[in-house]
Amino acid sequence: MKPRRDALLMLLILTGFCLTSILLAQVARDIAKNTFPSVVLLLMEDANGQPLSMASGFSVGKGVIATNFHVVEGAARGYAKIVGQKTKLDIAGTIGINMRTDLVLLSVPGANAPAISLGDSSQLSVGDRVYVVGNPQGLEGTLSEGIISGIREIGSDRLLQITAPISPGSSGGPVL
């Protein structure tokens, strides 16, 4: 009788793992589907039209793209391309810059991408699952998964350490 109960218990555990994997895959699939239309590939150029950087950004409002300041630093011009679309949209300028936190808001007329809502990072804990969307090496619409591996208090700043890979070209993309 005991071997049968052990076999049943093992079957239930394996079924639970399989269902969890399916649910997590579905969550990741939904995140990709819902986020990609809000993410942009950014290409910044110098005054001679030479590429300076390729990175990512995301819509936070009609015609407003958030990214990292280091992406646009020193650039004379640039364009944004919404993931999965062909149209290149000229960046008209900056709306706001915070060099201390490496953030910039760009004015991109015509970028009518759905805005990504900003979350409350104070509600996060070590071990929470995160997803990163970006364009590593220009490969559009890449989703990476990880966890919050640490939360650091440095002065008045709260920094989240994550395990999701962020490769060159993904800088400025959203962490979800």
PDB file of N, CA and C in Angstrom, residues 9-95:
ATOM      1  N   LEU A   9       1.834  10.285  -4.608  1.00  0.00           N
ATOM      2  CA  LEU A   9       2.386  11.541  -4.119  1.00  0.00           C
ATOM      3  C   LEU A   9       3.383  12.111  -5.135  1.00  0.00           C
ATOM      4  N   MET A  10       4.245  11.270  -5.674  1.00  0.00           N
ATOM      5  CA  MET A  10       5.221  11.710  -6.672  1.00  0.00           C
ATOM      6  C   MET A  10       4.515  12.231  -7.923  1.00  0.00           C
ATOM      7  N   LEU A  11       3.466  11.559  -8.351  1.00  0.00           N
ATOM      8  CA  LEU A  11       2.696  11.993  -9.511  1.00  0.00           C
ATOM      9  C   LEU A  11       2.084  13.370  -9.251  1.00  0.00           C
ATOM     10  N   LEU A  12       1.531  13.579  -8.074  1.00  0.00           N
ATOM     11  CA  LEU A  12       0.945  14.884  -7.723  1.00  0.00           C
ATOM     12  C   LEU A  12       2.009  15.984  -7.705  1.00  0.00           C
ATOM     13  N   ILE A  13       3.181  15.672  -7.169  1.00  0.00           N
ATOM     14  CA  ILE A  13       4.265  16.653  -7.142  1.00  0.00           C
ATOM     15  C   ILE A  13       4.695  17.006  -8.561  1.00  0.00           C
ATOM     16  N   LEU A  14       4.907  15.995  -9.407  1.00  0.00           N
ATOM     17  CA  LEU A  14       5.313  16.244 -10.795  1.00  0.00           C
ATOM     18  C   LEU A  14       4.251  17.025 -11.546  1.00  0.00           C
ATOM     19  N   THR A  15       2.980  16.693 -11.322  1.00  0.00           N
ATOM     20  CA  THR A  15       1.887  17.420 -11.959  1.00  0.00           C
ATOM     21  C   THR A  15       1.908  18.879 -11.518  1.00  0.00           C
ATOM     22  N   GLY A  16       2.157  19.098 -10.232  1.00  0.00           N
ATOM     23  CA  GLY A  16       2.243  20.471  -9.724  1.00  0.00           C
ATOM     24  C   GLY A  16       3.362  21.250 -10.377  1.00  0.00           C
ATOM     25  N   PHE A  17       4.538  20.610 -10.528  1.00  0.00           N
ATOM     26  CA  PHE A  17       5.659  21.265 -11.195  1.00  0.00           C
ATOM     27  C   PHE A  17       5.325  21.570 -12.649  1.00  0.00           C
ATOM     28  N   CYS A  18       4.697  20.638 -13.329  1.00  0.00           N
ATOM     29  CA  CYS A  18       4.325  20.847 -14.734  1.00  0.00           C
ATOM     30  C   CYS A  18       3.333  21.988 -14.859  1.00  0.00           C
ATOM     31  N   LEU A  19       2.330  22.015 -13.998  1.00  0.00           N
ATOM     32  CA  LEU A  19       1.339  23.092 -14.049  1.00  0.00           C
ATOM     33  C   LEU A  19       1.990  24.437 -13.739  1.00  0.00           C
ATOM     34  N   THR A  20       2.895  24.460 -12.767  1.00  0.00           N
ATOM     35  CA  THR A  20       3.596  25.698 -12.439  1.00  0.00           C
ATOM     36  C   THR A  20       4.403  26.169 -13.638  1.00  0.00           C
ATOM     37  N   SER A  21       5.109  25.259 -14.313  1.00  0.00           N
ATOM     38  CA  SER A  21       5.893  25.622 -15.490  1.00  0.00           C
ATOM     39  C   SER A  21       5.008  26.166 -16.597  1.00  0.00           C
ATOM     40  N   ILE A  22       3.874  25.539 -16.812  1.00  0.00           N
ATOM     41  CA  ILE A  22       2.940  26.004 -17.846  1.00  0.00           C
ATOM     42  C   ILE A  22       2.421  27.387 -17.492  1.00  0.00           C
ATOM     43  N   LEU A  23       2.047  27.604 -16.236  1.00  0.00           N
ATOM     44  CA  LEU A  23       1.536  28.910 -15.818  1.00  0.00           C
ATOM     45  C   LEU A  23       2.601  29.987 -15.945  1.00  0.00           C
ATOM     46  N   LEU A  24       3.845  29.685 -15.538  1.00  0.00           N
ATOM     47  CA  LEU A  24       4.917  30.671 -15.665  1.00  0.00           C
ATOM     48  C   LEU A  24       5.199  30.973 -17.120  1.00  0.00           C
ATOM     49  N   ALA A  25       5.169  29.967 -17.981  1.00  0.00           N
ATOM     50  CA  ALA A  25       5.372  30.186 -19.411  1.00  0.00           C
ATOM     51  C   ALA A  25       4.264  31.067 -19.964  1.00  0.00           C
ATOM     52  N   GLN A  26       3.026  30.837 -19.517  1.00  0.00           N
ATOM     53  CA  GLN A  26       1.903  31.652 -19.970  1.00  0.00           C
ATOM     54  C   GLN A  26       2.066  33.097 -19.504  1.00  0.00           C
ATOM     55  N   VAL A  27       2.509  33.280 -18.249  1.00  0.00           N
ATOM     56  CA  VAL A  27       2.734  34.623 -17.735  1.00  0.00           C
ATOM     57  C   VAL A  27       3.787  35.325 -18.578  1.00  0.00           C
ATOM     58  N   ALA A  28       4.905  34.670 -18.838  1.00  0.00           N
ATOM     59  CA  ALA A  28       5.970  35.258 -19.644  1.00  0.00           C
ATOM     60  C   ALA A  28       5.474  35.587 -21.052  1.00  0.00           C
ATOM     61  N   ARG A  29       4.698  34.689 -21.636  1.00  0.00           N
ATOM     62  CA  ARG A  29       4.138  34.918 -22.968  1.00  0.00           C
ATOM     63  C   ARG A  29       3.240  36.149 -22.972  1.00  0.00           C
ATOM     64  N   ASP A  30       2.399  36.277 -21.953  1.00  0.00           N
ATOM     65  CA  ASP A  30       1.501  37.439 -21.851  1.00  0.00           C
ATOM     66  C   ASP A  30       2.286  38.729 -21.644  1.00  0.00           C
ATOM     67  N   ILE A  31       3.324  38.676 -20.823  1.00  0.00           N
ATOM     68  CA  ILE A  31       4.143  39.864 -20.598  1.00  0.00           C
ATOM     69  C   ILE A  31       4.781  40.305 -21.912  1.00  0.00           C
ATOM     70  N   ALA A  32       5.341  39.379 -22.663  1.00  0.00           N
ATOM     71  CA  ALA A  32       5.944  39.717 -23.957  1.00  0.00           C
ATOM     72  C   ALA A  32       4.901  40.321 -24.890  1.00  0.00           C
ATOM     73  N   LYS A  33       3.779  39.664 -25.013  1.00  0.00           N
ATOM     74  CA  LYS A  33       2.722  40.118 -25.926  1.00  0.00           C
ATOM     75  C   LYS A  33       2.236  41.522 -25.561  1.00  0.00           C
ATOM     76  N   ASN A  34       2.093  41.787 -24.266  1.00  0.00           N
ATOM     77  CA  ASN A  34       1.559  43.075 -23.825  1.00  0.00           C
ATOM     78  C   ASN A  34       2.610  44.178 -23.764  1.00  0.00           C
ATOM     79  N   THR A  35       3.875  43.813 -23.678  1.00  0.00           N
ATOM     80  CA  THR A  35       4.927  44.814 -23.502  1.00  0.00           C
ATOM     81  C   THR A  35       5.621  45.194 -24.801  1.00  0.00           C
ATOM     82  N   PHE A  36       5.858  44.258 -25.696  1.00  0.00           N
ATOM     83  CA  PHE A  36       6.597  44.552 -26.924  1.00  0.00           C
ATOM     84  C   PHE A  36       6.059  45.769 -27.678  1.00  0.00           C
ATOM     85  N   PRO A  37       4.742  45.979 -27.780  1.00  0.00           N
ATOM     86  CA  PRO A  37       4.251  47.155 -28.507  1.00  0.00           C
ATOM     87  C   PRO A  37       4.595  48.490 -27.844  1.00  0.00           C
ATOM     88  N   SER A  38       5.107  48.452 -26.611  1.00  0.00           N
ATOM     89  CA  SER A  38       5.461  49.673 -25.881  1.00  0.00           C
ATOM     90  C   SER A  38       6.965  49.920 -25.844  1.00  0.00           C
ATOM     91  N   VAL A  39       7.747  48.989 -26.372  1.00  0.00           N
ATOM     92  CA  VAL A  39       9.206  49.066 -26.307  1.00  0.00           C
ATOM     93  C   VAL A  39       9.751  49.545 -27.644  1.00  0.00           C
ATOM     94  N   VAL A  40      10.816  50.365 -27.570  1.00  0.00           N
ATOM     95  CA  VAL A  40      11.431  50.887 -28.787  1.00  0.00           C
ATOM     96  C   VAL A  40      12.903  50.530 -28.848  1.00  0.00           C
ATOM     97  N   LEU A  41      13.392  50.419 -30.069  1.00  0.00           N
ATOM     98  CA  LEU A  41      14.811  50.324 -30.359  1.00  0.00           C
ATOM     99  C   LEU A  41      15.273  51.755 -30.617  1.00  0.00           C
ATOM    100  N   LEU A  42      16.321  52.178 -29.945  1.00  0.00           N
ATOM    101  CA  LEU A  42      16.860  53.525 -30.124  1.00  0.00           C
ATOM    102  C   LEU A  42      18.208  53.449 -30.830  1.00  0.00           C
ATOM    103  N   LEU A  43      18.427  54.319 -31.801  1.00  0.00           N
ATOM    104  CA  LEU A  43      19.728  54.434 -32.450  1.00  0.00           C
ATOM    105  C   LEU A  43      20.124  55.897 -32.376  1.00  0.00           C
ATOM    106  N   MET A  44      21.252  56.157 -31.723  1.00  0.00           N
ATOM    107  CA  MET A  44      21.747  57.523 -31.557  1.00  0.00           C
ATOM    108  C   MET A  44      22.953  57.714 -32.460  1.00  0.00           C
ATOM    109  N   GLU A  45      23.061  58.924 -33.044  1.00  0.00           N
ATOM    110  CA  GLU A  45      24.140  59.228 -33.981  1.00  0.00           C
ATOM    111  C   GLU A  45      24.875  60.491 -33.559  1.00  0.00           C
ATOM    112  N   ASP A  46      26.131  60.602 -34.015  1.00  0.00           N
ATOM    113  CA  ASP A  46      26.884  61.832 -33.776  1.00  0.00           C
ATOM    114  C   ASP A  46      26.547  62.848 -34.866  1.00  0.00           C
ATOM    115  N   ALA A  47      27.205  63.990 -34.850  1.00  0.00           N
ATOM    116  CA  ALA A  47      26.916  65.069 -35.806  1.00  0.00           C
ATOM    117  C   ALA A  47      27.223  64.672 -37.248  1.00  0.00           C
ATOM    118  N   ASN A  48      28.067  63.658 -37.452  1.00  0.00           N
ATOM    119  CA  ASN A  48      28.415  63.188 -38.796  1.00  0.00           C
ATOM    120  C   ASN A  48      27.542  62.025 -39.254  1.00  0.00           C
ATOM    121  N   GLY A  49      26.521  61.679 -38.467  1.00  0.00           N
ATOM    122  CA  GLY A  49      25.629  60.581 -38.834  1.00  0.00           C
ATOM    123  C   GLY A  49      26.177  59.207 -38.509  1.00  0.00           C
ATOM    124  N   GLN A  50      27.266  59.159 -37.744  1.00  0.00           N
ATOM    125  CA  GLN A  50      27.850  57.881 -37.345  1.00  0.00           C
ATOM    126  C   GLN A  50      27.160  57.350 -36.089  1.00  0.00           C
ATOM    127  N   PRO A  51      26.886  56.058 -36.038  1.00  0.00           N
ATOM    128  CA  PRO A  51      26.203  55.491 -34.863  1.00  0.00           C
ATOM    129  C   PRO A  51      27.038  55.656 -33.593  1.00  0.00           C
ATOM    130  N   LEU A  52      26.366  56.104 -32.527  1.00  0.00           N
ATOM    131  CA  LEU A  52      27.006  56.214 -31.212  1.00  0.00           C
ATOM    132  C   LEU A  52      26.561  55.096 -30.286  1.00  0.00           C
ATOM    133  N   SER A  53      25.261  54.826 -30.319  1.00  0.00           N
ATOM    134  CA  SER A  53      24.737  53.785 -29.434  1.00  0.00           C
ATOM    135  C   SER A  53      23.442  53.219 -29.993  1.00  0.00           C
ATOM    136  N   MET A  54      23.202  51.977 -29.632  1.00  0.00           N
ATOM    137  CA  MET A  54      21.952  51.300 -29.935  1.00  0.00           C
ATOM    138  C   MET A  54      21.441  50.803 -28.588  1.00  0.00           C
ATOM    139  N   ALA A  55      20.178  51.083 -28.296  1.00  0.00           N
ATOM    140  CA  ALA A  55      19.654  50.741 -26.975  1.00  0.00           C
ATOM    141  C   ALA A  55      18.151  50.538 -27.040  1.00  0.00           C
ATOM    142  N   SER A  56      17.558  50.528 -25.877  1.00  0.00           N
ATOM    143  CA  SER A  56      16.119  50.307 -25.742  1.00  0.00           C
ATOM    144  C   SER A  56      15.490  51.447 -24.961  1.00  0.00           C
ATOM    145  N   GLY A  57      14.199  51.548 -25.076  1.00  0.00           N
ATOM    146  CA  GLY A  57      13.417  52.507 -24.303  1.00  0.00           C
ATOM    147  C   GLY A  57      11.993  52.007 -24.277  1.00  0.00           C
ATOM    148  N   PHE A  58      11.144  52.734 -23.558  1.00  0.00           N
ATOM    149  CA  PHE A  58       9.744  52.316 -23.487  1.00  0.00           C
ATOM    150  C   PHE A  58       8.843  53.529 -23.317  1.00  0.00           C
ATOM    151  N   SER A  59       7.629  53.379 -23.800  1.00  0.00           N
ATOM    152  CA  SER A  59       6.648  54.463 -23.772  1.00  0.00           C
ATOM    153  C   SER A  59       6.109  54.664 -22.360  1.00  0.00           C
ATOM    154  N   VAL A  60       6.105  55.929 -21.932  1.00  0.00           N
ATOM    155  CA  VAL A  60       5.488  56.286 -20.653  1.00  0.00           C
ATOM    156  C   VAL A  60       4.340  57.274 -20.853  1.00  0.00           C
ATOM    157  N   GLY A  61       4.065  57.608 -22.096  1.00  0.00           N
ATOM    158  CA  GLY A  61       2.983  58.517 -22.453  1.00  0.00           C
ATOM    159  C   GLY A  61       3.024  58.776 -23.942  1.00  0.00           C
ATOM    160  N   LYS A  62       1.997  59.422 -24.457  1.00  0.00           N
ATOM    161  CA  LYS A  62       1.934  59.674 -25.896  1.00  0.00           C
ATOM    162  C   LYS A  62       3.133  60.511 -26.345  1.00  0.00           C
ATOM    163  N   GLY A  63       3.975  59.900 -27.184  1.00  0.00           N
ATOM    164  CA  GLY A  63       5.147  60.589 -27.705  1.00  0.00           C
ATOM    165  C   GLY A  63       6.274  60.764 -26.697  1.00  0.00           C
ATOM    166  N   VAL A  64       6.221  60.058 -25.559  1.00  0.00           N
ATOM    167  CA  VAL A  64       7.262  60.180 -24.533  1.00  0.00           C
ATOM    168  C   VAL A  64       7.885  58.807 -24.294  1.00  0.00           C
ATOM    169  N   ILE A  65       9.206  58.744 -24.484  1.00  0.00           N
ATOM    170  CA  ILE A  65       9.960  57.502 -24.316  1.00  0.00           C
ATOM    171  C   ILE A  65      10.955  57.682 -23.175  1.00  0.00           C
ATOM    172  N   ALA A  66      10.977  56.723 -22.253  1.00  0.00           N
ATOM    173  CA  ALA A  66      11.955  56.707 -21.157  1.00  0.00           C
ATOM    174  C   ALA A  66      13.106  55.790 -21.545  1.00  0.00           C
ATOM    175  N   THR A  67      14.318  56.194 -21.192  1.00  0.00           N
ATOM    176  CA  THR A  67      15.503  55.370 -21.406  1.00  0.00           C
ATOM    177  C   THR A  67      16.582  55.824 -20.438  1.00  0.00           C
ATOM    178  N   ASN A  68      17.775  55.267 -20.583  1.00  0.00           N
ATOM    179  CA  ASN A  68      18.913  55.686 -19.763  1.00  0.00           C
ATOM    180  C   ASN A  68      19.583  56.895 -20.391  1.00  0.00           C
ATOM    181  N   PHE A  69      20.047  57.811 -19.542  1.00  0.00           N
ATOM    182  CA  PHE A  69      20.724  59.005 -20.033  1.00  0.00           C
ATOM    183  C   PHE A  69      21.986  58.653 -20.818  1.00  0.00           C
ATOM    184  N   HIS A  70      22.744  57.651 -20.356  1.00  0.00           N
ATOM    185  CA  HIS A  70      24.000  57.322 -21.052  1.00  0.00           C
ATOM    186  C   HIS A  70      23.769  56.894 -22.495  1.00  0.00           C
ATOM    187  N   VAL A  71      22.548  56.509 -22.828  1.00  0.00           N
ATOM    188  CA  VAL A  71      22.201  56.109 -24.198  1.00  0.00           C
ATOM    189  C   VAL A  71      22.257  57.307 -25.136  1.00  0.00           C
ATOM    190  N   VAL A  72      21.815  58.477 -24.675  1.00  0.00           N
ATOM    191  CA  VAL A  72      21.706  59.654 -25.536  1.00  0.00           C
ATOM    192  C   VAL A  72      22.843  60.655 -25.326  1.00  0.00           C
ATOM    193  N   GLU A  73      23.630  60.449 -24.289  1.00  0.00           N
ATOM    194  CA  GLU A  73      24.696  61.392 -23.954  1.00  0.00           C
ATOM    195  C   GLU A  73      25.655  61.573 -25.132  1.00  0.00           C
ATOM    196  N   GLY A  74      25.853  62.816 -25.545  1.00  0.00           N
ATOM    197  CA  GLY A  74      26.770  63.133 -26.629  1.00  0.00           C
ATOM    198  C   GLY A  74      26.201  62.966 -28.026  1.00  0.00           C
ATOM    199  N   ALA A  75      24.971  62.526 -28.141  1.00  0.00           N
ATOM    200  CA  ALA A  75      24.375  62.312 -29.467  1.00  0.00           C
ATOM    201  C   ALA A  75      23.865  63.625 -30.054  1.00  0.00           C
ATOM    202  N   ALA A  76      23.976  63.746 -31.358  1.00  0.00           N
ATOM    203  CA  ALA A  76      23.457  64.919 -32.066  1.00  0.00           C
ATOM    204  C   ALA A  76      22.012  64.691 -32.511  1.00  0.00           C
ATOM    205  N   ARG A  77      21.670  63.446 -32.749  1.00  0.00           N
ATOM    206  CA  ARG A  77      20.318  63.096 -33.191  1.00  0.00           C
ATOM    207  C   ARG A  77      20.099  61.593 -33.003  1.00  0.00           C
ATOM    208  N   GLY A  78      18.857  61.192 -33.229  1.00  0.00           N
ATOM    209  CA  GLY A  78      18.571  59.777 -33.115  1.00  0.00           C
ATOM    210  C   GLY A  78      17.159  59.470 -33.548  1.00  0.00           C
ATOM    211  N   TYR A  79      16.858  58.194 -33.586  1.00  0.00           N
ATOM    212  CA  TYR A  79      15.500  57.785 -33.909  1.00  0.00           C
ATOM    213  C   TYR A  79      15.087  56.616 -33.035  1.00  0.00           C
ATOM    214  N   ALA A  80      13.778  56.430 -32.976  1.00  0.00           N
ATOM    215  CA  ALA A  80      13.176  55.325 -32.234  1.00  0.00           C
ATOM    216  C   ALA A  80      12.356  54.500 -33.203  1.00  0.00           C
ATOM    217  N   LYS A  81      12.351  53.193 -32.983  1.00  0.00           N
ATOM    218  CA  LYS A  81      11.561  52.276 -33.797  1.00  0.00           C
ATOM    219  C   LYS A  81      10.836  51.344 -32.847  1.00  0.00           C
ATOM    220  N   ILE A  82       9.518  51.369 -32.894  1.00  0.00           N
ATOM    221  CA  ILE A  82       8.718  50.499 -32.030  1.00  0.00           C
ATOM    222  C   ILE A  82       8.955  49.050 -32.451  1.00  0.00           C
ATOM    223  N   VAL A  83       9.192  48.185 -31.461  1.00  0.00           N
ATOM    224  CA  VAL A  83       9.462  46.771 -31.720  1.00  0.00           C
ATOM    225  C   VAL A  83       8.382  46.188 -32.630  1.00  0.00           C
ATOM    226  N   GLY A  84       8.824  45.541 -33.698  1.00  0.00           N
ATOM    227  CA  GLY A  84       7.913  44.883 -34.627  1.00  0.00           C
ATOM    228  C   GLY A  84       7.362  45.779 -35.714  1.00  0.00           C
ATOM    229  N   GLN A  85       7.699  47.072 -35.685  1.00  0.00           N
ATOM    230  CA  GLN A  85       7.236  47.987 -36.731  1.00  0.00           C
ATOM    231  C   GLN A  85       8.427  48.447 -37.565  1.00  0.00           C
ATOM    232  N   LYS A  86       8.160  48.949 -38.750  1.00  0.00           N
ATOM    233  CA  LYS A  86       9.228  49.362 -39.651  1.00  0.00           C
ATOM    234  C   LYS A  86       9.540  50.857 -39.573  1.00  0.00           C
ATOM    235  N   THR A  87       8.572  51.660 -39.176  1.00  0.00           N
ATOM    236  CA  THR A  87       8.725  53.115 -39.196  1.00  0.00           C
ATOM    237  C   THR A  87       9.760  53.596 -38.194  1.00  0.00           C
ATOM    238  N   LYS A  88      10.675  54.448 -38.664  1.00  0.00           N
ATOM    239  CA  LYS A  88      11.663  55.085 -37.799  1.00  0.00           C
ATOM    240  C   LYS A  88      11.148  56.474 -37.450  1.00  0.00           C
ATOM    241  N   LEU A  89      11.084  56.752 -36.164  1.00  0.00           N
ATOM    242  CA  LEU A  89      10.557  58.019 -35.670  1.00  0.00           C
ATOM    243  C   LEU A  89      11.694  58.883 -35.145  1.00  0.00           C
ATOM    244  N   ASP A  90      11.806  60.107 -35.652  1.00  0.00           N
ATOM    245  CA  ASP A  90      12.860  61.012 -35.198  1.00  0.00           C
ATOM    246  C   ASP A  90      12.624  61.428 -33.757  1.00  0.00           C
ATOM    247  N   ILE A  91      13.711  61.484 -32.998  1.00  0.00           N
ATOM    248  CA  ILE A  91      13.659  61.998 -31.631  1.00  0.00           C
ATOM    249  C   ILE A  91      13.760  63.509 -31.727  1.00  0.00           C
ATOM    250  N   ALA A  92      12.741  64.214 -31.216  1.00  0.00           N
ATOM    251  CA  ALA A  92      12.690  65.665 -31.314  1.00  0.00           C
ATOM    252  C   ALA A  92      13.565  66.341 -30.256  1.00  0.00           C
ATOM    253  N   GLY A  93      13.785  65.696 -29.139  1.00  0.00           N
ATOM    254  CA  GLY A  93      14.592  66.289 -28.076  1.00  0.00           C
ATOM    255  C   GLY A  93      14.296  65.615 -26.747  1.00  0.00           C
ATOM    256  N   THR A  94      14.770  66.249 -25.689  1.00  0.00           N
ATOM    257  CA  THR A  94      14.558  65.707 -24.355  1.00  0.00           C
ATOM    258  C   THR A  94      13.477  66.503 -23.629  1.00  0.00           C
ATOM    259  N   ILE A  95      12.734  65.813 -22.791  1.00  0.00           N
ATOM    260  CA  ILE A  95      11.699  66.437 -21.965  1.00  0.00           C
ATOM    261  C   ILE A  95      12.224  66.619 -20.546  1.00  0.00           C
TER     262      ILE A  95
END
